[in-house]
CSV table of C-alpha atoms and ligand atoms in Angstrom, one decimal:
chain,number,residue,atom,x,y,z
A,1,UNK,CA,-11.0,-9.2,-2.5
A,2,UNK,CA,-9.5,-7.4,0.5
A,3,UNK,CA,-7.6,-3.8,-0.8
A,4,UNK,CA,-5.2,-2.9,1.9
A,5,UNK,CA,-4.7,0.8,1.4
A,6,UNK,CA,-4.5,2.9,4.5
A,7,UNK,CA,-4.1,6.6,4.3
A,8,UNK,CA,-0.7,7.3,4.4
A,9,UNK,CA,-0.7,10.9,4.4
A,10,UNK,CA,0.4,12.4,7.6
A,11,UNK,CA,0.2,15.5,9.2
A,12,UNK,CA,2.9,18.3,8.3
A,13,UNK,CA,5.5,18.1,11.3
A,14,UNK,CA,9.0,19.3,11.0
A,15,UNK,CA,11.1,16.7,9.9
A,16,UNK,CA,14.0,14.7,12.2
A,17,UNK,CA,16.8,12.6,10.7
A,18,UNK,CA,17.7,9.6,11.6
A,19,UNK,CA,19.6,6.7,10.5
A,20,UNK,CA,17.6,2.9,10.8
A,21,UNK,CA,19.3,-0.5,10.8
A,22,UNK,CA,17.2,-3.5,9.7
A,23,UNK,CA,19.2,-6.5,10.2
A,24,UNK,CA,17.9,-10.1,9.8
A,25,UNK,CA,20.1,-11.7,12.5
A,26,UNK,CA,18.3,-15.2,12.9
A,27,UNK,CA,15.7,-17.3,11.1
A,28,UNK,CA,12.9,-15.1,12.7
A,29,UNK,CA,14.7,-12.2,14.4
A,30,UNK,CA,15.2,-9.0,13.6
A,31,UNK,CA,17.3,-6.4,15.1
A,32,UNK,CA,16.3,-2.6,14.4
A,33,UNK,CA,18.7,0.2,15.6
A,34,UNK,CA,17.2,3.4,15.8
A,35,UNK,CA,20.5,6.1,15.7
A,36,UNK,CA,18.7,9.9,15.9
A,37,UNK,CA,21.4,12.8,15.2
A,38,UNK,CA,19.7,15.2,18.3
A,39,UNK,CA,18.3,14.0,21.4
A,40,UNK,CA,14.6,12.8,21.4
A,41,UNK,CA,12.4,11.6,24.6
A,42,UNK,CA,10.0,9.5,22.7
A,43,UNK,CA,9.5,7.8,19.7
A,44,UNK,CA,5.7,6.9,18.9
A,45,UNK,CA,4.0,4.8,16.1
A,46,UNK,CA,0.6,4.3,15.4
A,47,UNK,CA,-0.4,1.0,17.0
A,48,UNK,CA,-1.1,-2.1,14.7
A,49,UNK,CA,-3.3,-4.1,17.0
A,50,UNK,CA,-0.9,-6.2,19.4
A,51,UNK,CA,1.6,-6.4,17.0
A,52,UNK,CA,4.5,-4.3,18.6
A,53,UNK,CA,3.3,-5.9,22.2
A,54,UNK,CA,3.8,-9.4,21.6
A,55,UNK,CA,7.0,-9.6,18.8
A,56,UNK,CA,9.0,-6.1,20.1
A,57,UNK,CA,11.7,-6.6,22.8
A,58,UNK,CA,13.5,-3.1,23.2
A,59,UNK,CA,16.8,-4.4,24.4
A,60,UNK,CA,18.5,-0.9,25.3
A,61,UNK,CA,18.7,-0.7,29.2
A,62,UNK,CA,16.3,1.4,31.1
A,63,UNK,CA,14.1,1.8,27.9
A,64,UNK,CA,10.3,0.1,27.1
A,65,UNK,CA,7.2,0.3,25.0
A,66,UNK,CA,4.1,1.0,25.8
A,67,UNK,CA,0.6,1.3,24.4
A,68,UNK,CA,-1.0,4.9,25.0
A,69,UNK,CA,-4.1,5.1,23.4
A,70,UNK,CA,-3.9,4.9,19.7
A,71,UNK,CA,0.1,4.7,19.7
A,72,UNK,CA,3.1,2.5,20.5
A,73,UNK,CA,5.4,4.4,22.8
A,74,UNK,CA,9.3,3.8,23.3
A,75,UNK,CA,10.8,6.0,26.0
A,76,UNK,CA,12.9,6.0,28.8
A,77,UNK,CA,11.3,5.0,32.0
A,78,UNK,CA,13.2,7.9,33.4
A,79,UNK,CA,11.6,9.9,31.4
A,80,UNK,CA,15.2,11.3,29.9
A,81,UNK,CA,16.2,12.3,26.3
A,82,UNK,CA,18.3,9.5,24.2
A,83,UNK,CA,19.6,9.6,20.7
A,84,UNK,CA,19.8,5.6,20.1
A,85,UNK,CA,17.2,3.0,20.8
A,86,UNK,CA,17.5,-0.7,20.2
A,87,UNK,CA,14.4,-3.6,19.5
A,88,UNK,CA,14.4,-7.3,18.7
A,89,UNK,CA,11.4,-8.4,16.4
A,90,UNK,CA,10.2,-12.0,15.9
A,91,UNK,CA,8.8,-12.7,12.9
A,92,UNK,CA,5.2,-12.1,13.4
A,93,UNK,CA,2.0,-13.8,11.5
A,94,UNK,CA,-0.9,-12.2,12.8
A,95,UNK,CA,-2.5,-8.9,11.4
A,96,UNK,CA,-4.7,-6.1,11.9
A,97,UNK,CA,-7.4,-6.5,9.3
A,98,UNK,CA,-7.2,-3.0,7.4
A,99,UNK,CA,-3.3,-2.5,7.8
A,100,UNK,CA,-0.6,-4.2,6.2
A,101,UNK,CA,1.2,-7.5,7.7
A,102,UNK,CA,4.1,-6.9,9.4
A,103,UNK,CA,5.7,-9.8,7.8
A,104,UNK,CA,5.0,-11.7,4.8
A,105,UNK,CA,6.5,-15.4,4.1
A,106,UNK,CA,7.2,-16.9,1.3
A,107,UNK,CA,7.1,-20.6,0.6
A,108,UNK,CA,11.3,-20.9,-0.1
A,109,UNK,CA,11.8,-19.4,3.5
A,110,UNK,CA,12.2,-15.7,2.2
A,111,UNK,CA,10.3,-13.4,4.1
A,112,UNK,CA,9.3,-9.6,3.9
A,113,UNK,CA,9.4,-7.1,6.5
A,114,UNK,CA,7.0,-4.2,6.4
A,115,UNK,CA,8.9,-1.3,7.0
A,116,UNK,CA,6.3,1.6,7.4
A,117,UNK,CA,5.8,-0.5,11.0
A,118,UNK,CA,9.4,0.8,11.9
A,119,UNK,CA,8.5,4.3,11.4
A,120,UNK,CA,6.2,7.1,13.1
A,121,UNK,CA,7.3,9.9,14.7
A,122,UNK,CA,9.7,11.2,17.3
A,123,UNK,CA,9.4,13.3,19.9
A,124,UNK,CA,11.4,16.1,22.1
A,125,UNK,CA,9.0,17.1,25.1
A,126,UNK,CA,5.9,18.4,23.4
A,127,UNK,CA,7.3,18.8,20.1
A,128,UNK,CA,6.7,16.2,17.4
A,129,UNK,CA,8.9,15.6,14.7
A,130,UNK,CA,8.4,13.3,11.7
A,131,UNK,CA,11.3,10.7,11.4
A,132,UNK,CA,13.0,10.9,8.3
A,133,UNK,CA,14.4,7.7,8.3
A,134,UNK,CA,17.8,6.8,6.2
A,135,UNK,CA,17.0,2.6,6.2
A,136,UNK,CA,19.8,0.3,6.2
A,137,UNK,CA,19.3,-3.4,5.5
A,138,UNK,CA,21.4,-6.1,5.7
A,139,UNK,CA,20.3,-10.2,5.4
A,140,UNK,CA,22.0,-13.4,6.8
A,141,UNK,CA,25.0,-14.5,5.1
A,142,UNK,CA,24.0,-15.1,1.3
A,143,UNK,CA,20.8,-13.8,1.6
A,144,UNK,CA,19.2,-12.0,-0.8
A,145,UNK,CA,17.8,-8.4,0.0
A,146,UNK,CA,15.6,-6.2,-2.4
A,147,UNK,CA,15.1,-3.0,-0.8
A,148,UNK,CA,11.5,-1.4,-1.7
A,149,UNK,CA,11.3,2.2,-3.6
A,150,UNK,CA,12.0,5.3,-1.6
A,151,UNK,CA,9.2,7.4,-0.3
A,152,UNK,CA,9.4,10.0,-3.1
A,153,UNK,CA,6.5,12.1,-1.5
A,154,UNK,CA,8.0,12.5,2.0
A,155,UNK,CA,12.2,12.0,2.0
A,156,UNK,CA,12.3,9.7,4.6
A,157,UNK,CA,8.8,8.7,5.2
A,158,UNK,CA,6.9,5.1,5.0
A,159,UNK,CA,8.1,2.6,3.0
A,160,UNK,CA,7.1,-0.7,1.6
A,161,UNK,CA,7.9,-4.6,1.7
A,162,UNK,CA,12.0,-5.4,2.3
A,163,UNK,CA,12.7,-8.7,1.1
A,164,UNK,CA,15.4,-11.2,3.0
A,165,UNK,CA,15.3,-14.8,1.2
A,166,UNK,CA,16.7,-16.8,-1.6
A,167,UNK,CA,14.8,-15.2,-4.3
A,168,UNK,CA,16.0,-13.2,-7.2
A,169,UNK,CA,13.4,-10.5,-8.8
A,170,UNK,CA,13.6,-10.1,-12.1
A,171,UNK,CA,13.2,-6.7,-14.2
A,172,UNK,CA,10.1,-6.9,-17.6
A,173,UNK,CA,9.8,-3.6,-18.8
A,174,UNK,CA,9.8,-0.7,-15.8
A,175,UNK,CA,8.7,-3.4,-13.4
A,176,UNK,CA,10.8,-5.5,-11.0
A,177,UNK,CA,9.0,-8.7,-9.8
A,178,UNK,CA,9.8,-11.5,-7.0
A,179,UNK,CA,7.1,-14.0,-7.2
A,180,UNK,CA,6.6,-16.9,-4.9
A,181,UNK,CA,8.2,-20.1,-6.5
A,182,UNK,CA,4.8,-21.9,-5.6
A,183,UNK,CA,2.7,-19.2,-7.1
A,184,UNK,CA,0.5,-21.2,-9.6
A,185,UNK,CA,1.3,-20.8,-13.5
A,186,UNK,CA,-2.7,-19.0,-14.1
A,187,UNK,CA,-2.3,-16.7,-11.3
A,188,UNK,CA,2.0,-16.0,-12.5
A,189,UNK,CA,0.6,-15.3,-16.1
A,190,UNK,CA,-2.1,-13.1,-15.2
A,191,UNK,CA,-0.3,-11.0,-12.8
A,192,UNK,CA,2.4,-10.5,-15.5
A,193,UNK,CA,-0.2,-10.3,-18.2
A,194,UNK,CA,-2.5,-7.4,-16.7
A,195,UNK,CA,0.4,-6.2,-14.4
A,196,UNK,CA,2.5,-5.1,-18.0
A,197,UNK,CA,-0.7,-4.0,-19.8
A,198,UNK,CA,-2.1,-2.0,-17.2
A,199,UNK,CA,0.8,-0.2,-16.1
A,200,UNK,CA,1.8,1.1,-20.1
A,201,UNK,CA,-1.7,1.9,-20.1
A,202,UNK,CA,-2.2,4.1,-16.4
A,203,UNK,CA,1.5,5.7,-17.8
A,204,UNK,CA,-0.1,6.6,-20.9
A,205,UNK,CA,-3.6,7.6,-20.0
A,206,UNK,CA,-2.3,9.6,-16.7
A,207,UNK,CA,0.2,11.0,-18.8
A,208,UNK,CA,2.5,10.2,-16.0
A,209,UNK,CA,5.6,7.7,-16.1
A,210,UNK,CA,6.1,6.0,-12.3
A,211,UNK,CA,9.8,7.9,-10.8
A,212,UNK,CA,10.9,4.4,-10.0
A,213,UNK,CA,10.7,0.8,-11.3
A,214,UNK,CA,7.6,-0.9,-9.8
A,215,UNK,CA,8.1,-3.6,-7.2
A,216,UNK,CA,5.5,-6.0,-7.6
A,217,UNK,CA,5.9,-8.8,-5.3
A,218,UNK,CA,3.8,-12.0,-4.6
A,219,UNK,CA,3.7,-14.3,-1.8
A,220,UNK,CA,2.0,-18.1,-1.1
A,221,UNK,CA,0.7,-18.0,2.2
A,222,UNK,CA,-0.3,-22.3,2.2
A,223,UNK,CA,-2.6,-24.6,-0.2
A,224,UNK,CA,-4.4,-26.0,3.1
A,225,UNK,CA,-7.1,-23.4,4.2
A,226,UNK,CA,-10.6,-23.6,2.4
A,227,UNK,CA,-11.1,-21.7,-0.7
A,228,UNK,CA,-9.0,-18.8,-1.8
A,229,UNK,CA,-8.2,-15.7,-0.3
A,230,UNK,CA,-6.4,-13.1,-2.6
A,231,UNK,CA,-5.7,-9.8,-0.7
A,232,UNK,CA,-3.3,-7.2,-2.5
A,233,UNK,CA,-1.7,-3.7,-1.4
A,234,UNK,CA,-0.2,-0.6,-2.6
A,235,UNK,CA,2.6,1.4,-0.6
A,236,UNK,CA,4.7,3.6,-2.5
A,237,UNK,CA,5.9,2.5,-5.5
A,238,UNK,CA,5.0,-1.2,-5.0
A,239,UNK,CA,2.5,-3.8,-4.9
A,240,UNK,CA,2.2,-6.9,-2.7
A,241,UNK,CA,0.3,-9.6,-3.2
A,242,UNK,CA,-0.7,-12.3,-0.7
A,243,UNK,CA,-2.6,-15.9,-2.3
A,244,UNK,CA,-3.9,-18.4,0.0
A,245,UNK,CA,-6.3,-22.0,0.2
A,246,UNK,CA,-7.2,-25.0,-1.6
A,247,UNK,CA,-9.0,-23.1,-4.3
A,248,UNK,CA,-5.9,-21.7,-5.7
A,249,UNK,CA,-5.1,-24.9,-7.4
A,250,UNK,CA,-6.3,-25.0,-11.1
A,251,UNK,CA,-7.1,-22.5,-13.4
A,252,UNK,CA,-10.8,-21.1,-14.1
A,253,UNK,CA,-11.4,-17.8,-15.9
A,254,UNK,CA,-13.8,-16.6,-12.9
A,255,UNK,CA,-10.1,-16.4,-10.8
A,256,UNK,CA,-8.6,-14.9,-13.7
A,257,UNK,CA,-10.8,-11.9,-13.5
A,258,UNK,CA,-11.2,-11.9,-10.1
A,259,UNK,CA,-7.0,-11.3,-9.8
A,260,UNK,CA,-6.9,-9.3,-13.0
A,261,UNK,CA,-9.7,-6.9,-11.1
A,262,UNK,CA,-7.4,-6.7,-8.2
A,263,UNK,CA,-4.3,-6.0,-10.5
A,264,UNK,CA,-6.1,-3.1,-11.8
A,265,UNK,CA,-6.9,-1.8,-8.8
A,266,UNK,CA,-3.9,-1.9,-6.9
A,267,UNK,CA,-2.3,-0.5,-9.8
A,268,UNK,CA,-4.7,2.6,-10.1
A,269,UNK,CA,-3.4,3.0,-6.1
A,270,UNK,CA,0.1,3.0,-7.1
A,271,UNK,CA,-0.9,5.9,-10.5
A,272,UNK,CA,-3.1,8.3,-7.6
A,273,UNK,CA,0.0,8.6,-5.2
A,274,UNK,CA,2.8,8.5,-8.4
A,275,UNK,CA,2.7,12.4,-7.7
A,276,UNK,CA,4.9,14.8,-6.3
A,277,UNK,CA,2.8,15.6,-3.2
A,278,UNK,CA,-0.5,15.9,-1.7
A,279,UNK,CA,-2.7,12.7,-2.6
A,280,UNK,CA,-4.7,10.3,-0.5
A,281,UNK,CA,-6.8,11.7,2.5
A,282,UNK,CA,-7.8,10.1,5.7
A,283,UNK,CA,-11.1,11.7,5.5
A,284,UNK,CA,-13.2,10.1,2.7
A,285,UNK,CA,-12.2,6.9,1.8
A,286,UNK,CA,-14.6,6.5,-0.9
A,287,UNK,CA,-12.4,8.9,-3.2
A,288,UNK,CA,-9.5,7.0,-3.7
A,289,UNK,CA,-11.1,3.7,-3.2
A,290,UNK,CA,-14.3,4.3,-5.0
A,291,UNK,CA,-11.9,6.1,-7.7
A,292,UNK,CA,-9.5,3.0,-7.7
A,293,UNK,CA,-12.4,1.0,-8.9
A,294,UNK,CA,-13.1,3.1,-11.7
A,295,UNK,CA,-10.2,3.3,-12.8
A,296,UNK,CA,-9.4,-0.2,-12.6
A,297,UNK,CA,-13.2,-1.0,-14.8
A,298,UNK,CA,-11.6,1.5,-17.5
A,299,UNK,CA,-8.1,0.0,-17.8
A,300,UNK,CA,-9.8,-3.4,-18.0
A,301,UNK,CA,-11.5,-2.6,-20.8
A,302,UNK,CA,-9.3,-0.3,-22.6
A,303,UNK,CA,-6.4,-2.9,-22.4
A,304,UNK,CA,-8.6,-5.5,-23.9
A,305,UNK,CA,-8.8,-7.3,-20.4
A,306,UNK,CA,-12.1,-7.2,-20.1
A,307,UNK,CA,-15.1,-6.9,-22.7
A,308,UNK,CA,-17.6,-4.2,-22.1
A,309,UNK,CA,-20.2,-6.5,-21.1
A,310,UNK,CA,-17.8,-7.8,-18.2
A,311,UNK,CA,-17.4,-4.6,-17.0
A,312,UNK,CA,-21.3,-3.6,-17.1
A,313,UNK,CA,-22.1,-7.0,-15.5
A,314,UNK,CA,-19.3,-5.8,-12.6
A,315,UNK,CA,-21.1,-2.7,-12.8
A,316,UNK,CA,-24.7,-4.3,-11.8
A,317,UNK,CA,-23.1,-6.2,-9.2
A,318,UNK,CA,-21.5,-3.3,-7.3
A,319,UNK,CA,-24.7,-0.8,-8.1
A,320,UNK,CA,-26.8,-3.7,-6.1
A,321,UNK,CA,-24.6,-3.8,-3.2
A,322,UNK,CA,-24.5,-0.1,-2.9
A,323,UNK,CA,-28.5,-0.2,-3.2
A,324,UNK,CA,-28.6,-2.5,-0.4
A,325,UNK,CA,-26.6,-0.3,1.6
A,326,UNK,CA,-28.9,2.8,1.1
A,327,UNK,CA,-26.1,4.6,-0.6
A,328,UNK,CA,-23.7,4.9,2.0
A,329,UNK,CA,-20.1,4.7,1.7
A,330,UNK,CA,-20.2,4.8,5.5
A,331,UNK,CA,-19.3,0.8,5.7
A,332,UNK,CA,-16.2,-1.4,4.1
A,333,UNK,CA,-18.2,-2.3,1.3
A,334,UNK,CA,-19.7,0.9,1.1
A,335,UNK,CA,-16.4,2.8,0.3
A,336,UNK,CA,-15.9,0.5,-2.7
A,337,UNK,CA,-19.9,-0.1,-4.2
A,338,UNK,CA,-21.1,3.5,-3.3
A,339,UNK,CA,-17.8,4.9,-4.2
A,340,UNK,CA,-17.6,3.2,-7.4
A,341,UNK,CA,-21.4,4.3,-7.6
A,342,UNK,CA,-20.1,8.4,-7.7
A,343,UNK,CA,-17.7,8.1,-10.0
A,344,UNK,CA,-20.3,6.5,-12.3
A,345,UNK,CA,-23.0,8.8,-11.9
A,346,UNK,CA,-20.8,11.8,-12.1
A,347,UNK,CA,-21.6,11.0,-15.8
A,348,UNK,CA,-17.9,12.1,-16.9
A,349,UNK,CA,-14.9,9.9,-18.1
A,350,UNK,CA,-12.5,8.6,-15.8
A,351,UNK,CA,-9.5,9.4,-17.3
A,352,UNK,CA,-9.4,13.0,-17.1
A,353,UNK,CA,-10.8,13.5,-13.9
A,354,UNK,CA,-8.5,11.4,-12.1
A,355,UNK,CA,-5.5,13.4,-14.5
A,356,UNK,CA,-7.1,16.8,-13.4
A,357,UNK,CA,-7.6,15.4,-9.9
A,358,UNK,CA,-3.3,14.6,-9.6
A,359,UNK,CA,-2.9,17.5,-11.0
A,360,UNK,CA,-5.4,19.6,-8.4
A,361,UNK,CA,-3.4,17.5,-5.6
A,362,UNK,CA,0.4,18.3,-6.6
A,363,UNK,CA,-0.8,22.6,-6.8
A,364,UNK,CA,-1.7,23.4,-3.0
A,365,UNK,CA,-1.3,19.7,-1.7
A,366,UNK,CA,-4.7,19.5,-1.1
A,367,UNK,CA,-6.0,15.9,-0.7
A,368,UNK,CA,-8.1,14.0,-2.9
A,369,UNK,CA,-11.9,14.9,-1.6
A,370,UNK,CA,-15.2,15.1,-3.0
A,371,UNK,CA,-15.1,18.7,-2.6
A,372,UNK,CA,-12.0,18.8,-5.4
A,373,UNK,CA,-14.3,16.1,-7.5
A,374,UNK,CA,-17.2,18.6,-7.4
A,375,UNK,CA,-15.4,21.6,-8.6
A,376,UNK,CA,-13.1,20.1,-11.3
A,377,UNK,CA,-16.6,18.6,-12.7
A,378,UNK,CA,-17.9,22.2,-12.5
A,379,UNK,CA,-15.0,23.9,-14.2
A,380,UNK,CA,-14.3,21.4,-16.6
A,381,UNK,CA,-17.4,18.3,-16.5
A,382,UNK,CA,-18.8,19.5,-19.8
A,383,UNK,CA,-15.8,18.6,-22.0
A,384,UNK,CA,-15.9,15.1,-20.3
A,385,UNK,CA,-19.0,14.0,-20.9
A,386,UNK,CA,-19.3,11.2,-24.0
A,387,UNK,CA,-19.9,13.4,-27.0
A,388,UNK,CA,-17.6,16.4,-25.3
A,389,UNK,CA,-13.9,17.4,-26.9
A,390,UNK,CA,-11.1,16.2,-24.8
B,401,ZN,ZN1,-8.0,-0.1,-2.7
């Protein structure tokens, strides 16, 4: 199961408006316009491996992109100010293990863009400015374009999976799904299945309704490579889902729980950042992944998902990993055992934790850390504990 869940929190820099046209112009090209309302010299983005070097053209004259250090550059090579900047993007398949795809296809010819790759920050001299992008999208003739939620935290900021194909989501109580026309009936029903249970029971236990319909969407990367790859992702306000191999083919309960797990946790991403500000850090990984999964292991068994003995057998499997990794949330696998691992021995229930921990986030927006874990248990830990009133 690969959870792709970067931090998306950024530093606080004054914020620059601009206006950002997506336009699918060919079967696998893309034309972004970047329009800016004040002169800028630069506009930088965090680099997502080669990515921006091998599908980017920048097509304005006497502009480029460069790599410096751990950002993608576009400037003039005169070094001068501009207010408008062109690129041309191929479709691009490859991807930076811990970020999001670019691009994901689906098997009808629709793909989806990932816009938060569009986005960074602009700059005038030494000052840095967030963009605050205002996103336009428009498809091929008859396509079909579902644009994802806005970036509620930061007006303006990253923003998920835009759709361009054939495919028509369809609305189920609060959530809006597109889902691969290939996607196999046991993997359709049980993202449905745990997607609709899970989110009326993260709404109700967080005592927090999401600000906009959930875009769920799920791709078919091919039936050809060896066994089966699942790997899911939570941006604001939506999920993505990516299925791939042979082993994807026929139904077995192990699969069930195995996406029914990853539905869970996604979903508890989406809950920890439905706030109004503050949320996931860059600093300690372990909180919101580690938290993710045990939050996910609750709603599994709350919502009937899972029986107790599922989740304890889970339990076992993740305490061994983390025992074989001395305790350390220092690797991938770390973040998730180990961090699952805290939460468990903390000795308190999930639920309101996590519902005092959005609510710690949204007063000062402070991130989620172990330092605010450690003083909410302090304050409050007693009333938590089985036996305790909540
Ligand atoms: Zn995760």
């Amino acid at each position: 199961m690969l959870c792709q869940f970067p931090s998306l929190h950024a530093e606080m820099l004054p914020g620059l408006p601009l206006k950002v046209d997506v336009r699918h112009v060919a079967n696998d090209k893309w034309r972004v316009d970047y329009r800016f309302t004040q002169p800028v010299t630069a506009i930088t983005m965090p680099t997502v491996a080669d990515y921006r070097q091998r599908a980017w053209k920048i097509l304005t004259p006497g502009m480029r992109l460069k790599a410096v250090g751990e950002q993608d550059v576009i400037a003039a090579t005169s070094g001068k100010p501009f207010m408008a900047a062109s690129v041309e993007i191929t479709t691009f398949d490859g991807f930076a293990p811990k970020d999001y795809a670019s691009f994901t296809r689906f098997t009808d010819g629709g793909t989806a863009i990932y816009l938060g790759h569009l986005q960074g920050e602009a700059r005038r001299g030494k000052q840095k400015y967030e963009m605050q992008t205002d996103i336009k999208l428009t498809g091929l003739p008859k396509e079909n374009v579902i644009a994802p939620p806005l970036n509620r935290q930061m007006p303006g900021g990253a923003r998920g999976y835009a759709y361009f194909g054939p495919a028509q989501a369809v609305s189920a109580g609060g959530t809006k799904i597109l889902m691969d026309p290939e996607t196999p009936p046991w993997a359709r029903e049980t993202v449905l299945d745990a997607g609709a249970k899970l989110s009326q029971y993260y709404e109700t236990a967080y005592q927090r309704a999401l600000r906009d319909e959930l875009l769920i969407m799920v791709a078919i990367s091919g039936f050809e490579a060896p066994g089966l790859s699942m790997k899911g992702g939570a941006v604001m306000g939506q999920l993505s889902y990516r299925f791939e191999g042979k082993a994807l083919v026929g139904d077995h309960p192990k699969k069930r729980d195995y996406l029914a797990r990853l539905v869970a946790h996604e979903m508890a991403h989406v809950w920890q950042m439905n706030i109004a500000r503050g949320g996931v850090g860059a600093d300690e990984p372990w909180v919101h992944e580690g938290g993710a999964e045990a939050m996910a292991l609750d709603g599994l068994q709350q919502t009937g998902l899972f029986s107790e003995d599922k989740v304890q057998a889970y339990l076992a499997e993740k305490t061994a990993t983390c025992e074989k990794l001395g305790h350390s949330v220092a690797s991938y696998d770390g973040i998730y055992a180990c961090g699952l691992m805290r939460f468990d021995q903390l000795g308190v229930a999930i639920v309101p934790l996590w519902r005092s921990m959005m609510q710690a986030t949204e007063v000062k927006g402070d991130v989620y850390s172990g330092a605010m874990i450690e003083a909410l248990v302090r304050e409050q830990g007693e009333k938590w504990r089985p036996g305790g009133a909540n």
